CSV table of C-alpha atoms in Angstrom, one decimal:
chain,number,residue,atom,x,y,z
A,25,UNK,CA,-8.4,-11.0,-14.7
A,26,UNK,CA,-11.4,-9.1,-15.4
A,27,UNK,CA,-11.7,-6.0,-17.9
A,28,UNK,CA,-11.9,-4.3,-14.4
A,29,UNK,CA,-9.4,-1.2,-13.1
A,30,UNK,CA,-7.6,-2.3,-10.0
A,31,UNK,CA,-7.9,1.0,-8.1
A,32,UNK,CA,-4.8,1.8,-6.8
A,33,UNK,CA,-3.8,4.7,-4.0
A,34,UNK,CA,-0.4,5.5,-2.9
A,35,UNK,CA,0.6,7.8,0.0
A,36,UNK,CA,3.9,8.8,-0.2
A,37,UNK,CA,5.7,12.3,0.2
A,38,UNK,CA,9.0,11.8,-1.5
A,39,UNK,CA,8.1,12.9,-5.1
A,40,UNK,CA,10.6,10.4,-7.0
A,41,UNK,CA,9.1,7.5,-5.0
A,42,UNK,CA,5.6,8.3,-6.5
A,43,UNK,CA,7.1,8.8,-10.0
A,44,UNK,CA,8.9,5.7,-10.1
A,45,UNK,CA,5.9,3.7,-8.9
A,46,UNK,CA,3.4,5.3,-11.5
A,47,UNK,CA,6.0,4.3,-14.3
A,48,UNK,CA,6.0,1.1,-12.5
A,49,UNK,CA,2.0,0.6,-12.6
A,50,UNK,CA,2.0,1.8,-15.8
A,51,UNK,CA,3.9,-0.7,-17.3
A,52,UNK,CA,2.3,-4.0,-16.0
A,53,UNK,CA,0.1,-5.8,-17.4
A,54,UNK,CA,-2.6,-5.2,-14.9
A,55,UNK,CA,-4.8,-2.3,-15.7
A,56,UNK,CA,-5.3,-0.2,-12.7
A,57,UNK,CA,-5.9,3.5,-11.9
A,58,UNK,CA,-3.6,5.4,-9.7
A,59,UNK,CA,-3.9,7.7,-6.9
A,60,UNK,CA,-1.4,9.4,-5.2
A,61,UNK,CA,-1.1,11.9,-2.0
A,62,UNK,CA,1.6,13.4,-0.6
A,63,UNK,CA,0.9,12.7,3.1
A,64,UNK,CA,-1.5,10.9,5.1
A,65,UNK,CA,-3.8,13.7,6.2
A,66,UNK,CA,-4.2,14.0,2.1
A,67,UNK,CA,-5.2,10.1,2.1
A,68,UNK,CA,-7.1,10.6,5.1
A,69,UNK,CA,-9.1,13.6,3.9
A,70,UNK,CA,-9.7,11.7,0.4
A,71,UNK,CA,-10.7,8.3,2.3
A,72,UNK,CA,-12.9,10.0,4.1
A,73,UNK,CA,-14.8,12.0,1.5
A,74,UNK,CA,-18.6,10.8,1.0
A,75,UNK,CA,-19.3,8.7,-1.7
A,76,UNK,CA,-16.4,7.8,-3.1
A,77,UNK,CA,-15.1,4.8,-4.4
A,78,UNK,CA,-12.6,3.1,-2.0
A,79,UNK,CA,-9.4,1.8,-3.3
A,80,UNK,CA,-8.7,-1.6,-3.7
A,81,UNK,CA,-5.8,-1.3,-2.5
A,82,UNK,CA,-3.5,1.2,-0.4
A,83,UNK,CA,0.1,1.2,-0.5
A,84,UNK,CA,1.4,3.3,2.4
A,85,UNK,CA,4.6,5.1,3.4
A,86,UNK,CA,5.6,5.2,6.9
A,87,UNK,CA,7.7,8.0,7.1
A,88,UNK,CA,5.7,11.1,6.3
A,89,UNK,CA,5.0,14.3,7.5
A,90,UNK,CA,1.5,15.8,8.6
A,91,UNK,CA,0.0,12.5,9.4
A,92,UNK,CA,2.3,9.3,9.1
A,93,UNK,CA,1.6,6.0,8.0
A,94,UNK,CA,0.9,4.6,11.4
A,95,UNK,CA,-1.2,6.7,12.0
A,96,UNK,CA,-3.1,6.4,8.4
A,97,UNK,CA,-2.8,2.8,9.6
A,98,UNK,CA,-4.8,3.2,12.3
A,99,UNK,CA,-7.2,5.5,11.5
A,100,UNK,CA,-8.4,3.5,8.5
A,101,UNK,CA,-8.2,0.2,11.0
A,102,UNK,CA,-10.4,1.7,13.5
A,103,UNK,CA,-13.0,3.0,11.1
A,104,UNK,CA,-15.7,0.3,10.4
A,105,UNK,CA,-16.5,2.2,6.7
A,106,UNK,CA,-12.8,1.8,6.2
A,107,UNK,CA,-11.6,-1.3,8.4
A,108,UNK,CA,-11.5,-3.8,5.4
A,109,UNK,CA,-9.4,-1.9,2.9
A,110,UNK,CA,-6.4,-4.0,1.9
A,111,UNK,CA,-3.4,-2.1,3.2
A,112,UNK,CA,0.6,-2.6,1.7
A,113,UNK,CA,2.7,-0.9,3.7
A,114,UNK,CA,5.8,0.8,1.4
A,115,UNK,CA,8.9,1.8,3.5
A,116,UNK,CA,12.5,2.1,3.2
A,117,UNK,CA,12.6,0.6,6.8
A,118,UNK,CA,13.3,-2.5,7.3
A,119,UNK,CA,13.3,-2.3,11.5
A,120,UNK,CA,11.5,-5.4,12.6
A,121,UNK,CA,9.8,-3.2,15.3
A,122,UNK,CA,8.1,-1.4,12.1
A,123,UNK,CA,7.0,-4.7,10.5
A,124,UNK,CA,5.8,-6.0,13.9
A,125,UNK,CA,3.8,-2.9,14.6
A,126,UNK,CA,2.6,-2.6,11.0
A,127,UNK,CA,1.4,-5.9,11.5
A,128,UNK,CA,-0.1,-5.9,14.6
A,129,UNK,CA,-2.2,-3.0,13.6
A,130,UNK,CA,-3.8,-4.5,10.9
A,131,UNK,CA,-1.6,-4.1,7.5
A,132,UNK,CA,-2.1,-6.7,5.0
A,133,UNK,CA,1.3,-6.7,3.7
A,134,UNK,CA,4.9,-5.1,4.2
A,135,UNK,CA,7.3,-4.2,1.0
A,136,UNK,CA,10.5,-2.5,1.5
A,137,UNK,CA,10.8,0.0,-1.2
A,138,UNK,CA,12.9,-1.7,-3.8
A,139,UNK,CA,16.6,-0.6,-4.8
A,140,UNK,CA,15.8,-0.3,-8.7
A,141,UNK,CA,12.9,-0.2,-11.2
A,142,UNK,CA,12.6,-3.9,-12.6
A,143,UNK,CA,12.4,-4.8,-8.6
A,144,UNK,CA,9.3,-2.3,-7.8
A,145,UNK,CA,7.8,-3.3,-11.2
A,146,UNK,CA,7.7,-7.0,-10.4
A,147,UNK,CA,7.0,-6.3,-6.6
A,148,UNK,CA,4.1,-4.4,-7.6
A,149,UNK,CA,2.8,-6.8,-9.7
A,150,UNK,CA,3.1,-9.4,-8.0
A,151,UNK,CA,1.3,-8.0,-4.9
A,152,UNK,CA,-1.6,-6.6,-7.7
A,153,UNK,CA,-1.7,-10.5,-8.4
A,154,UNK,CA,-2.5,-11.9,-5.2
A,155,UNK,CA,-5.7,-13.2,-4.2
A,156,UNK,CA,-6.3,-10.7,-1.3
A,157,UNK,CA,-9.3,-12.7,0.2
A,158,UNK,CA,-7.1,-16.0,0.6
A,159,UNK,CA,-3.7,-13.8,1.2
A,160,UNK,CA,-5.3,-12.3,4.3
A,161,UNK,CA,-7.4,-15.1,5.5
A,162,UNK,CA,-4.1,-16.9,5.9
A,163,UNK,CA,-1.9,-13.8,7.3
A,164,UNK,CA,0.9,-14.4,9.5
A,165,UNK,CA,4.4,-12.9,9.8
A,166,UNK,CA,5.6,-15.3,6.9
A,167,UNK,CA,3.2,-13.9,4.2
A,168,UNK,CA,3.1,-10.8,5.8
A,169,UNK,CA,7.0,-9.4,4.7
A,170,UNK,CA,7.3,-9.8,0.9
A,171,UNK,CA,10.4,-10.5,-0.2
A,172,UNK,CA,11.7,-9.8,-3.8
């Protein structure tokens, strides 16, 4: 692993969520610099700015208010400036009509938000650790749900 920050952007409204994942990030060994919004129209707003440097990776709640992660989904899936940014979707549901649709519009990878902190921490880390260019070339509903 390179010298490199992995940068990092969560969307997220529930405020201990994006606590608990900073101390998460914090504490791996991967060095990475966090970004976090509290709804999509915030990630959308940011994503769209000029000149910026785009994340390495999103991770995305579903469930929030404004502008949802769906819809963050598909915005950033139908921009071709956007289109290739590596998307985790982070959710509390578990509906298989969620995954499905995640998937099918263009989400790398689905993580239900874990129960406790050693869970997220090695979730996180593990999906920091992945090789995203052979992880999506390979996609399909198997690889697509991580499970803990």
């Amino acid at each position: 692993m390179s010298n490199k920050l992995l940068n990092i952007v969560l969307a997220d409204d529930d405020e201990d969520d994006r606590m608990l994942f900073s101390e998460a990030i914090e504490e791996i060994a991967i060095k990475t610099q966090l970004t976090c919004f509290k709804h999509g129209q915030e990630l959308m707003e940011h994503l769209n700015t000029p000149n910026i440097a785009l994340p390495n990776l999103i991770f995305l709640d579903l469930n929030m208010p404004i502008k949802n992660g769906m819809q963050c989904l598909k915005e950033i899936k139908s921009n071709p400036a956007l289109r290739d940014l590596c998307i985790a979707i982070y959710s509390t549901s578990s509906s298989e009509k969620d995954i499905e649709e995640t998937f099918l519009n263009g989400a790398n990878i689905y993580l239900n938000k874990p129960n406790n902190f050693v869970k997220l921490q090695d979730s996180v880390e593990r999906i920091l650790q992945l090789n995203w260019q052979y992880h999506t070339s390979n996609l399909n509903k198997d690889t697509f749900l991580f499970r803990i």
